[in-house]
């Protein structure tokens, strides 16, 4: 199998720099998006790609890296306007591109979409490809978040699935919505890097009074949320109560704690987007907590599911912004043209440090008409709970019937014995 890089070709795992056993490695590339004399987006990162493609006889995987010759495309990159998002588009080679679009809620910014474009006619990267198409794939909710006016830093390799391909960033430092031309010295560190650090020890002379355990918040209020498409009509509709279950390092307690936090509909702003095969609902509470739910549609089976959940929290007792994301989920599955409903409480596991508790959920991310939910498909838990009283009722009815039959049989035998005694007495007299 041939593995190719932008600069050289690695064949049968022969190590030729910068490829080593089919894995391409690159130096960090610096990219900037400017408006006049001001820089609005700056990124310093290494990126590698793994892209499957077809030949006339087999399927191969091209593995290559972002070369240091990559540049920010001035035609596609933009600082954004009131009606459009900022974009950083790195172009390299004959028709290849890597794009990052950004969004913000005023206190946090994130990579809203990660786009990869590759040109199958480039034989140095895709030798023997049976197509010459230029392919574009997009992924949303990739989990890159940071506080505004800080630099996102993640030295650890982090892989994102984009369509059937993967993009791996490492040694990443980037910032959008920049107030000055250089990256901020204040950093928002990714969870992978935070996991490799330990909490500072307390000295023997320090006396710390343990903080009291927080009171559980109870059942969250049920809120109604909707997302409009470009023509202003509702394209996603949801009604549910949401509770965050987060484990993080507490500065006040100097240890890892687990906290339950309810999302309050009255304190939550709503945004999102709708596409042909994906839809996202973004809930932001008090500009310190952002929850992104992404739904995807399988056009072959006409089934949709909650495929990605991303949380960014920047609470006062946290050591740094908390980030958690999983883009390979399979929750809240239903059929196109119907809504999903589940009255029972559910726990949606996302990552070991974060899960989402849902209460009385009804959601429809596609084909919403007249701003109302379509006929609901109920979750298995609700169907099971509905069957339990029916089964119990049937069992009780059967028990009552058995008792009644036993009573009637007993009464009949008693009556027959009484009549026999009367006839015996008559003949004796």
Tab-separated table of C-alpha atoms in Angstrom:
chain	number	residue	atom	x	y	z
A	1	UNK	CA	0.000	0.000	0.000
A	2	UNK	CA	1.387	3.437	-0.903
A	3	UNK	CA	1.266	6.231	1.621
A	4	UNK	CA	1.895	9.680	0.216
A	5	UNK	CA	2.931	13.045	1.583
A	6	UNK	CA	2.780	16.399	-0.096
A	7	UNK	CA	6.539	16.460	-0.504
A	8	UNK	CA	7.580	12.793	-0.836
A	9	UNK	CA	5.968	9.372	-1.218
A	10	UNK	CA	6.302	6.668	1.409
A	11	UNK	CA	5.937	3.181	0.033
A	12	UNK	CA	5.512	-0.029	2.055
A	13	UNK	CA	6.441	1.692	5.299
A	14	UNK	CA	9.895	2.768	4.167
A	15	UNK	CA	10.787	5.758	6.328
A	16	UNK	CA	11.564	8.817	4.206
A	17	UNK	CA	11.350	12.218	5.934
A	18	UNK	CA	8.804	13.580	6.709
A	19	UNK	CA	6.987	10.247	6.544
A	20	UNK	CA	7.656	7.513	9.044
A	21	UNK	CA	5.888	4.194	8.509
A	22	UNK	CA	3.099	5.852	6.578
A	23	UNK	CA	2.470	8.557	9.191
A	24	UNK	CA	3.171	12.055	7.965
A	25	UNK	CA	4.685	14.585	10.294
A	26	UNK	CA	4.938	18.303	9.750
A	27	UNK	CA	6.355	21.390	11.321
A	28	UNK	CA	4.018	24.021	12.718
A	29	UNK	CA	2.528	26.359	10.125
A	30	UNK	CA	1.629	29.973	10.922
A	31	UNK	CA	-1.509	31.359	9.280
A	32	UNK	CA	-3.062	34.808	9.628
A	33	UNK	CA	-6.259	36.487	8.459
A	34	UNK	CA	-6.026	40.265	8.263
A	35	UNK	CA	-8.347	43.173	7.663
A	36	UNK	CA	-6.181	46.097	6.675
A	37	UNK	CA	-3.407	46.407	9.237
A	38	UNK	CA	-5.245	44.352	11.873
A	39	UNK	CA	-5.049	40.604	12.452
A	40	UNK	CA	-8.375	38.987	13.408
A	41	UNK	CA	-7.405	35.284	13.246
A	42	UNK	CA	-4.008	33.737	13.833
A	43	UNK	CA	-3.087	30.068	14.049
A	44	UNK	CA	0.138	28.214	14.697
A	45	UNK	CA	-0.385	24.479	14.301
A	46	UNK	CA	0.604	21.195	12.716
A	47	UNK	CA	-2.033	19.207	10.872
A	48	UNK	CA	-2.027	15.750	9.326
A	49	UNK	CA	-4.696	14.114	7.203
A	50	UNK	CA	-5.860	10.552	6.624
A	51	UNK	CA	-8.168	10.205	3.613
A	52	UNK	CA	-9.500	6.931	2.158
A	53	UNK	CA	-9.969	6.827	-1.614
A	54	UNK	CA	-10.791	4.279	-4.279
A	55	UNK	CA	-8.583	2.932	-7.032
A	56	UNK	CA	-9.680	0.685	-9.869
A	57	UNK	CA	-8.972	-2.414	-7.772
A	58	UNK	CA	-8.908	-1.444	-4.092
A	59	UNK	CA	-9.303	1.191	-1.425
A	60	UNK	CA	-6.223	3.043	-0.261
A	61	UNK	CA	-5.562	5.634	2.417
A	62	UNK	CA	-3.625	8.795	1.662
A	63	UNK	CA	-1.764	10.173	4.667
A	64	UNK	CA	-0.159	13.572	4.327
A	65	UNK	CA	0.525	16.694	6.310
A	66	UNK	CA	-0.141	20.397	6.022
A	67	UNK	CA	3.037	21.692	4.335
A	68	UNK	CA	4.858	24.795	5.501
A	69	UNK	CA	4.045	26.320	2.116
A	70	UNK	CA	0.343	26.520	3.086
A	71	UNK	CA	-1.064	30.048	3.107
A	72	UNK	CA	-4.269	31.724	4.233
A	73	UNK	CA	-6.354	32.252	1.106
A	74	UNK	CA	-7.234	35.930	0.866
A	75	UNK	CA	-10.282	35.237	-1.276
A	76	UNK	CA	-11.924	32.704	1.083
A	77	UNK	CA	-10.571	33.815	4.469
A	78	UNK	CA	-12.432	36.614	6.209
A	79	UNK	CA	-12.685	38.453	9.508
A	80	UNK	CA	-16.463	38.134	9.256
A	81	UNK	CA	-19.306	40.635	9.288
A	82	UNK	CA	-22.584	41.027	11.150
A	83	UNK	CA	-24.115	38.463	8.784
A	84	UNK	CA	-21.159	36.124	8.155
A	85	UNK	CA	-18.713	34.165	10.306
A	86	UNK	CA	-14.940	34.609	10.381
A	87	UNK	CA	-13.111	32.066	8.232
A	88	UNK	CA	-9.532	30.855	8.101
A	89	UNK	CA	-8.949	28.896	4.888
A	90	UNK	CA	-5.480	27.415	4.348
A	91	UNK	CA	-4.727	26.427	0.746
A	92	UNK	CA	-1.924	24.118	-0.343
A	93	UNK	CA	-0.990	21.961	-3.300
A	94	UNK	CA	-3.173	21.736	-6.411
A	95	UNK	CA	-6.672	22.278	-5.042
A	96	UNK	CA	-6.363	21.220	-1.373
A	97	UNK	CA	-7.719	23.364	1.465
A	98	UNK	CA	-8.369	23.276	5.206
A	99	UNK	CA	-10.999	25.654	6.548
A	100	UNK	CA	-12.028	26.709	10.063
A	101	UNK	CA	-15.070	28.912	10.663
A	102	UNK	CA	-15.581	30.564	14.044
A	103	UNK	CA	-18.529	31.736	16.122
A	104	UNK	CA	-18.865	33.498	19.464
A	105	UNK	CA	-21.443	34.196	22.139
A	106	UNK	CA	-19.603	37.257	23.435
A	107	UNK	CA	-17.578	35.536	26.130
A	108	UNK	CA	-16.476	32.341	24.363
A	109	UNK	CA	-15.460	31.559	20.804
A	110	UNK	CA	-15.256	28.202	19.059
A	111	UNK	CA	-14.542	26.452	15.775
A	112	UNK	CA	-18.069	26.104	14.421
A	113	UNK	CA	-17.135	24.121	11.314
A	114	UNK	CA	-14.047	22.246	10.157
A	115	UNK	CA	-13.861	21.861	6.371
A	116	UNK	CA	-11.486	19.714	4.338
A	117	UNK	CA	-11.175	19.948	0.562
A	118	UNK	CA	-8.968	17.562	-1.422
A	119	UNK	CA	-8.303	17.070	-5.110
A	120	UNK	CA	-8.275	13.419	-6.180
A	121	UNK	CA	-6.566	14.311	-9.463
A	122	UNK	CA	-3.379	15.125	-7.534
A	123	UNK	CA	-1.451	11.937	-8.289
A	124	UNK	CA	1.342	12.812	-5.851
A	125	UNK	CA	-1.143	12.406	-2.992
A	126	UNK	CA	-3.734	10.031	-4.487
A	127	UNK	CA	-1.813	7.713	-6.850
A	128	UNK	CA	-4.106	5.488	-8.880
A	129	UNK	CA	-7.331	7.240	-7.818
A	130	UNK	CA	-10.255	6.249	-10.031
A	131	UNK	CA	-11.737	9.756	-9.796
A	132	UNK	CA	-10.513	13.275	-10.457
A	133	UNK	CA	-13.151	14.987	-8.335
A	134	UNK	CA	-12.510	17.795	-5.882
A	135	UNK	CA	-14.183	16.563	-2.670
A	136	UNK	CA	-15.337	18.768	0.222
A	137	UNK	CA	-16.331	17.354	3.612
A	138	UNK	CA	-17.501	19.279	6.683
A	139	UNK	CA	-17.699	18.566	10.404
A	140	UNK	CA	-19.421	20.717	13.021
A	141	UNK	CA	-19.064	20.800	16.824
A	142	UNK	CA	-15.409	19.782	16.810
A	143	UNK	CA	-14.886	20.860	20.418
A	144	UNK	CA	-12.324	23.649	19.995
A	145	UNK	CA	-13.427	26.374	22.436
A	146	UNK	CA	-11.741	29.235	24.267
A	147	UNK	CA	-12.547	32.347	26.245
A	148	UNK	CA	-12.624	35.547	24.187
A	149	UNK	CA	-9.298	37.451	24.293
A	150	UNK	CA	-7.383	34.258	25.122
A	151	UNK	CA	-5.346	31.878	22.979
A	152	UNK	CA	-6.579	28.308	22.532
A	153	UNK	CA	-3.639	25.979	23.203
A	154	UNK	CA	-3.495	22.225	22.694
A	155	UNK	CA	-0.089	20.589	22.396
A	156	UNK	CA	-1.580	17.082	22.520
A	157	UNK	CA	-2.501	15.459	19.190
A	158	UNK	CA	-6.268	15.757	18.720
A	159	UNK	CA	-8.066	13.915	15.923
A	160	UNK	CA	-11.355	15.041	14.361
A	161	UNK	CA	-13.471	12.994	11.964
A	162	UNK	CA	-14.508	14.967	8.879
A	163	UNK	CA	-16.753	12.849	6.710
A	164	UNK	CA	-14.876	9.592	6.205
A	165	UNK	CA	-11.514	11.311	6.684
A	166	UNK	CA	-9.640	12.472	9.771
A	167	UNK	CA	-7.711	15.633	10.589
A	168	UNK	CA	-5.218	15.581	13.471
A	169	UNK	CA	-3.989	18.826	15.012
A	170	UNK	CA	-0.977	19.006	17.302
A	171	UNK	CA	1.027	21.816	18.833
A	172	UNK	CA	-1.955	24.084	18.189
A	173	UNK	CA	-2.163	27.722	19.270
A	174	UNK	CA	-4.864	29.868	17.721
A	175	UNK	CA	-7.091	32.836	18.421
A	176	UNK	CA	-10.079	34.420	16.668
A	177	UNK	CA	-11.754	37.792	17.282
A	178	UNK	CA	-8.315	39.139	18.197
A	179	UNK	CA	-8.117	42.594	19.825
A	180	UNK	CA	-4.448	42.914	18.824
A	181	UNK	CA	-2.098	41.502	16.213
A	182	UNK	CA	-0.340	38.941	18.404
A	183	UNK	CA	-1.702	35.869	20.164
A	184	UNK	CA	-2.842	36.614	23.689
A	185	UNK	CA	-0.431	35.490	26.434
A	186	UNK	CA	-3.483	34.323	28.396
A	187	UNK	CA	-4.353	30.798	27.313
A	188	UNK	CA	-7.388	28.533	27.338
A	189	UNK	CA	-5.809	25.078	27.596
A	190	UNK	CA	-7.536	22.056	26.079
A	191	UNK	CA	-8.690	19.208	28.331
A	192	UNK	CA	-6.089	16.805	26.890
A	193	UNK	CA	-3.285	19.103	28.048
A	194	UNK	CA	-4.951	19.778	31.406
A	195	UNK	CA	-5.156	16.043	32.071
A	196	UNK	CA	-1.368	15.843	31.933
A	197	UNK	CA	-0.927	18.428	34.683
A	198	UNK	CA	-1.456	17.903	38.392
A	199	UNK	CA	-2.976	20.153	40.978
A	200	UNK	CA	-0.518	22.214	43.048
A	201	UNK	CA	0.075	20.573	46.454
A	202	UNK	CA	-0.949	22.337	49.641
A	203	UNK	CA	1.737	23.003	52.255
A	204	UNK	CA	1.590	21.509	55.705
A	205	UNK	CA	1.143	24.940	57.265
A	206	UNK	CA	-1.919	25.699	55.178
A	207	UNK	CA	-5.267	24.975	56.787
A	208	UNK	CA	-8.165	24.641	54.392
A	209	UNK	CA	-11.767	24.397	55.502
A	210	UNK	CA	-13.575	21.996	53.167
A	211	UNK	CA	-16.395	23.637	51.266
A	212	UNK	CA	-19.823	22.133	51.881
A	213	UNK	CA	-21.101	19.767	49.238
A	214	UNK	CA	-23.442	21.544	46.813
A	215	UNK	CA	-27.138	20.856	47.170
A	216	UNK	CA	-28.493	18.798	44.262
A	217	UNK	CA	-30.431	21.161	41.979
A	218	UNK	CA	-33.495	18.930	41.543
A	219	UNK	CA	-35.372	18.327	38.302
A	220	UNK	CA	-34.597	20.994	35.669
A	221	UNK	CA	-37.305	23.201	34.220
A	222	UNK	CA	-38.568	22.114	30.845
A	223	UNK	CA	-37.771	24.645	28.117
A	224	UNK	CA	-38.886	25.078	24.521
A	225	UNK	CA	-36.121	25.834	22.009
A	226	UNK	CA	-36.247	26.433	18.251
A	227	UNK	CA	-33.837	27.199	15.424
A	228	UNK	CA	-34.832	29.063	12.273
A	229	UNK	CA	-33.393	28.521	8.819
A	230	UNK	CA	-32.325	31.289	6.458
A	231	UNK	CA	-35.872	32.149	5.358
A	232	UNK	CA	-37.022	32.533	8.956
A	233	UNK	CA	-39.089	29.355	9.336
A	234	UNK	CA	-38.530	26.933	12.191
A	235	UNK	CA	-36.296	24.032	11.136
A	236	UNK	CA	-35.498	22.509	14.552
A	237	UNK	CA	-37.843	22.255	17.517
A	238	UNK	CA	-37.065	20.907	20.989
A	239	UNK	CA	-38.833	20.801	24.351
A	240	UNK	CA	-36.886	19.304	27.243
A	241	UNK	CA	-35.258	19.724	30.622
A	242	UNK	CA	-31.460	19.515	30.655
A	243	UNK	CA	-29.004	18.873	33.468
A	244	UNK	CA	-25.206	18.893	33.177
A	245	UNK	CA	-23.204	16.340	35.161
A	246	UNK	CA	-19.617	17.631	35.177
A	247	UNK	CA	-16.451	16.495	36.972
A	248	UNK	CA	-13.764	19.181	37.250
A	249	UNK	CA	-10.931	20.360	39.482
A	250	UNK	CA	-12.269	22.774	42.108
A	251	UNK	CA	-9.931	25.586	43.104
A	252	UNK	CA	-11.737	26.184	46.406
A	253	UNK	CA	-11.681	22.510	47.428
A	254	UNK	CA	-8.344	21.661	45.768
A	255	UNK	CA	-9.718	18.414	44.400
A	256	UNK	CA	-11.853	17.015	41.612
A	257	UNK	CA	-15.572	17.423	42.292
A	258	UNK	CA	-18.739	16.330	40.540
A	259	UNK	CA	-21.439	18.938	40.078
A	260	UNK	CA	-24.970	18.892	38.701
A	261	UNK	CA	-26.063	22.092	36.954
A	262	UNK	CA	-29.527	22.690	35.496
A	263	UNK	CA	-29.997	24.735	32.353
A	264	UNK	CA	-32.608	27.393	33.049
A	265	UNK	CA	-34.676	28.272	29.946
A	266	UNK	CA	-35.166	31.868	31.133
A	267	UNK	CA	-31.391	32.400	31.340
A	268	UNK	CA	-30.504	30.539	28.128
A	269	UNK	CA	-30.017	32.012	24.664
A	270	UNK	CA	-30.598	29.848	21.602
A	271	UNK	CA	-28.781	29.627	18.282
A	272	UNK	CA	-27.982	26.914	15.760
A	273	UNK	CA	-28.169	25.944	12.138
A	274	UNK	CA	-29.984	23.570	9.795
A	275	UNK	CA	-28.543	21.823	6.764
A	276	UNK	CA	-29.844	19.044	4.536
A	277	UNK	CA	-28.298	16.243	6.601
A	278	UNK	CA	-27.300	17.959	9.854
A	279	UNK	CA	-28.795	20.356	12.375
A	280	UNK	CA	-27.378	21.904	15.514
A	281	UNK	CA	-28.899	23.435	18.633
A	282	UNK	CA	-26.609	25.724	20.655
A	283	UNK	CA	-27.721	26.720	24.171
A	284	UNK	CA	-25.762	29.367	26.067
A	285	UNK	CA	-26.478	30.128	29.727
A	286	UNK	CA	-25.198	33.385	31.236
A	287	UNK	CA	-22.343	33.368	28.679
A	288	UNK	CA	-20.334	30.943	30.835
A	289	UNK	CA	-21.915	27.654	29.735
A	290	UNK	CA	-22.444	26.593	26.123
A	291	UNK	CA	-24.025	23.280	25.114
A	292	UNK	CA	-24.052	22.230	21.460
A	293	UNK	CA	-26.261	19.344	20.285
A	294	UNK	CA	-25.733	18.122	16.711
A	295	UNK	CA	-28.172	15.863	14.888
A	296	UNK	CA	-27.372	13.984	11.680
A	297	UNK	CA	-29.654	12.376	9.127
A	298	UNK	CA	-28.976	9.120	7.300
A	299	UNK	CA	-30.615	9.721	3.915
A	300	UNK	CA	-30.531	6.004	3.100
A	301	UNK	CA	-32.480	4.787	6.143
A	302	UNK	CA	-34.329	8.088	6.737
A	303	UNK	CA	-33.287	7.877	10.392
A	304	UNK	CA	-31.813	10.721	12.406
A	305	UNK	CA	-29.894	10.708	15.680
A	306	UNK	CA	-28.127	12.928	18.168
A	307	UNK	CA	-24.581	12.334	16.936
A	308	UNK	CA	-22.494	14.945	18.770
A	309	UNK	CA	-22.555	16.787	22.095
A	310	UNK	CA	-20.099	19.530	23.009
A	311	UNK	CA	-19.899	21.417	26.295
A	312	UNK	CA	-17.791	24.427	27.175
A	313	UNK	CA	-18.041	25.796	30.715
A	314	UNK	CA	-16.054	28.554	32.339
A	315	UNK	CA	-17.274	28.563	35.940
A	316	UNK	CA	-15.641	30.672	38.630
A	317	UNK	CA	-14.336	27.704	40.642
A	318	UNK	CA	-12.700	25.995	37.647
A	319	UNK	CA	-8.960	26.021	37.019
A	320	UNK	CA	-9.616	26.810	33.360
A	321	UNK	CA	-12.351	26.508	30.734
A	322	UNK	CA	-13.870	23.015	30.751
A	323	UNK	CA	-14.219	21.416	27.327
A	324	UNK	CA	-15.836	18.087	26.488
A	325	UNK	CA	-16.918	16.782	23.113
A	326	UNK	CA	-17.937	13.521	21.479
A	327	UNK	CA	-18.867	13.384	17.792
A	328	UNK	CA	-19.590	9.635	17.598
A	329	UNK	CA	-22.805	9.351	19.604
A	330	UNK	CA	-26.039	7.540	18.806
A	331	UNK	CA	-28.826	8.960	20.993
A	332	UNK	CA	-32.426	10.137	20.473
A	333	UNK	CA	-32.861	8.082	17.313
A	334	UNK	CA	-36.079	8.512	15.298
A	335	UNK	CA	-37.513	8.539	11.778
A	336	UNK	CA	-37.506	11.471	9.368
A	337	UNK	CA	-40.864	13.235	9.463
A	338	UNK	CA	-41.511	12.250	13.081
A	339	UNK	CA	-40.431	13.670	16.420
A	340	UNK	CA	-38.579	11.824	19.158
A	341	UNK	CA	-40.226	11.678	22.592
A	342	UNK	CA	-39.064	10.319	25.939
A	343	UNK	CA	-40.705	11.302	29.233
A	344	UNK	CA	-38.335	9.195	31.308
A	345	UNK	CA	-35.091	10.608	32.636
A	346	UNK	CA	-32.116	9.571	30.497
A	347	UNK	CA	-28.378	9.878	31.041
A	348	UNK	CA	-26.413	10.501	27.837
A	349	UNK	CA	-22.762	9.622	28.449
A	350	UNK	CA	-20.442	11.935	26.489
A	351	UNK	CA	-16.949	11.582	28.013
A	352	UNK	CA	-15.816	10.245	31.411
A	353	UNK	CA	-15.963	13.752	32.907
A	354	UNK	CA	-19.294	14.828	31.428
A	355	UNK	CA	-22.748	13.379	30.876
A	356	UNK	CA	-26.046	15.036	29.990
A	357	UNK	CA	-29.252	14.194	31.869
A	358	UNK	CA	-32.453	14.760	29.896
A	359	UNK	CA	-36.015	15.034	31.211
A	360	UNK	CA	-39.318	14.905	29.267
A	361	UNK	CA	-37.668	15.236	25.869
A	362	UNK	CA	-39.434	15.896	22.610
A	363	UNK	CA	-37.269	16.956	19.692
A	364	UNK	CA	-37.527	17.183	15.918
A	365	UNK	CA	-34.432	18.398	14.054
A	366	UNK	CA	-35.720	17.897	10.485
A	367	UNK	CA	-38.910	18.537	8.483
A	368	UNK	CA	-40.681	20.724	11.051
A	369	UNK	CA	-43.970	22.026	9.621
A	370	UNK	CA	-46.316	24.718	10.983
A	371	UNK	CA	-43.948	25.207	13.951
A	372	UNK	CA	-45.297	22.044	15.586
A	373	UNK	CA	-43.993	18.594	16.422
A	374	UNK	CA	-44.929	15.755	14.105
A	375	UNK	CA	-46.272	12.447	15.407
A	376	UNK	CA	-43.907	11.181	18.085
A	377	UNK	CA	-41.946	7.961	18.215
A	378	UNK	CA	-41.593	7.053	21.887
A	379	UNK	CA	-38.378	5.805	23.398
A	380	UNK	CA	-38.037	2.197	24.522
A	381	UNK	CA	-37.999	3.215	28.203
A	382	UNK	CA	-41.410	4.860	27.928
A	383	UNK	CA	-42.822	1.872	26.048
A	384	UNK	CA	-41.518	-0.474	28.753
A	385	UNK	CA	-42.899	1.686	31.547
A	386	UNK	CA	-46.248	1.774	29.769
A	387	UNK	CA	-46.318	-2.018	29.562
A	388	UNK	CA	-45.638	-2.504	33.279
A	389	UNK	CA	-49.059	-1.266	34.548
A	390	UNK	CA	-50.767	-3.212	31.768
A	391	UNK	CA	-48.984	-6.402	32.786
A	392	UNK	CA	-49.663	-5.759	36.482
A	393	UNK	CA	-53.318	-4.979	35.751
A	394	UNK	CA	-53.686	-8.125	33.688
A	395	UNK	CA	-52.064	-10.177	36.449
A	396	UNK	CA	-54.416	-8.700	39.079
A	397	UNK	CA	-57.428	-9.309	36.845
A	398	UNK	CA	-56.340	-12.910	36.386
A	399	UNK	CA	-55.894	-13.310	40.151
A	400	UNK	CA	-59.375	-11.895	40.803
A	401	UNK	CA	-60.822	-14.267	38.201
A	402	UNK	CA	-59.113	-17.260	39.821
A	403	UNK	CA	-60.440	-16.274	43.270
A	404	UNK	CA	-63.945	-15.809	41.847
A	405	UNK	CA	-63.901	-19.196	40.118
A	406	UNK	CA	-62.602	-20.875	43.298
A	407	UNK	CA	-65.379	-19.167	45.291
A	408	UNK	CA	-68.089	-20.314	42.879
A	409	UNK	CA	-66.777	-23.886	42.854
A	410	UNK	CA	-66.641	-23.931	46.642
A	411	UNK	CA	-70.128	-22.505	46.925
A	412	UNK	CA	-71.515	-25.062	44.497
A	413	UNK	CA	-69.995	-27.933	46.473
A	414	UNK	CA	-71.362	-26.509	49.712
A	415	UNK	CA	-74.854	-26.196	48.223
A	416	UNK	CA	-74.752	-29.774	46.871
A	417	UNK	CA	-73.800	-31.103	50.359
A	418	UNK	CA	-76.716	-29.224	51.960
A	419	UNK	CA	-79.234	-30.772	49.541
A	420	UNK	CA	-77.932	-34.312	50.229
A	421	UNK	CA	-78.387	-33.835	53.976
A	422	UNK	CA	-82.020	-32.724	53.485
A	423	UNK	CA	-82.929	-35.861	51.469
A	424	UNK	CA	-81.303	-38.156	54.003
A	425	UNK	CA	-83.273	-36.606	56.850
A	426	UNK	CA	-86.549	-36.922	54.837
A	427	UNK	CA	-86.123	-40.661	54.240
A	428	UNK	CA	-85.189	-41.314	57.841
A	429	UNK	CA	-88.454	-39.739	58.981
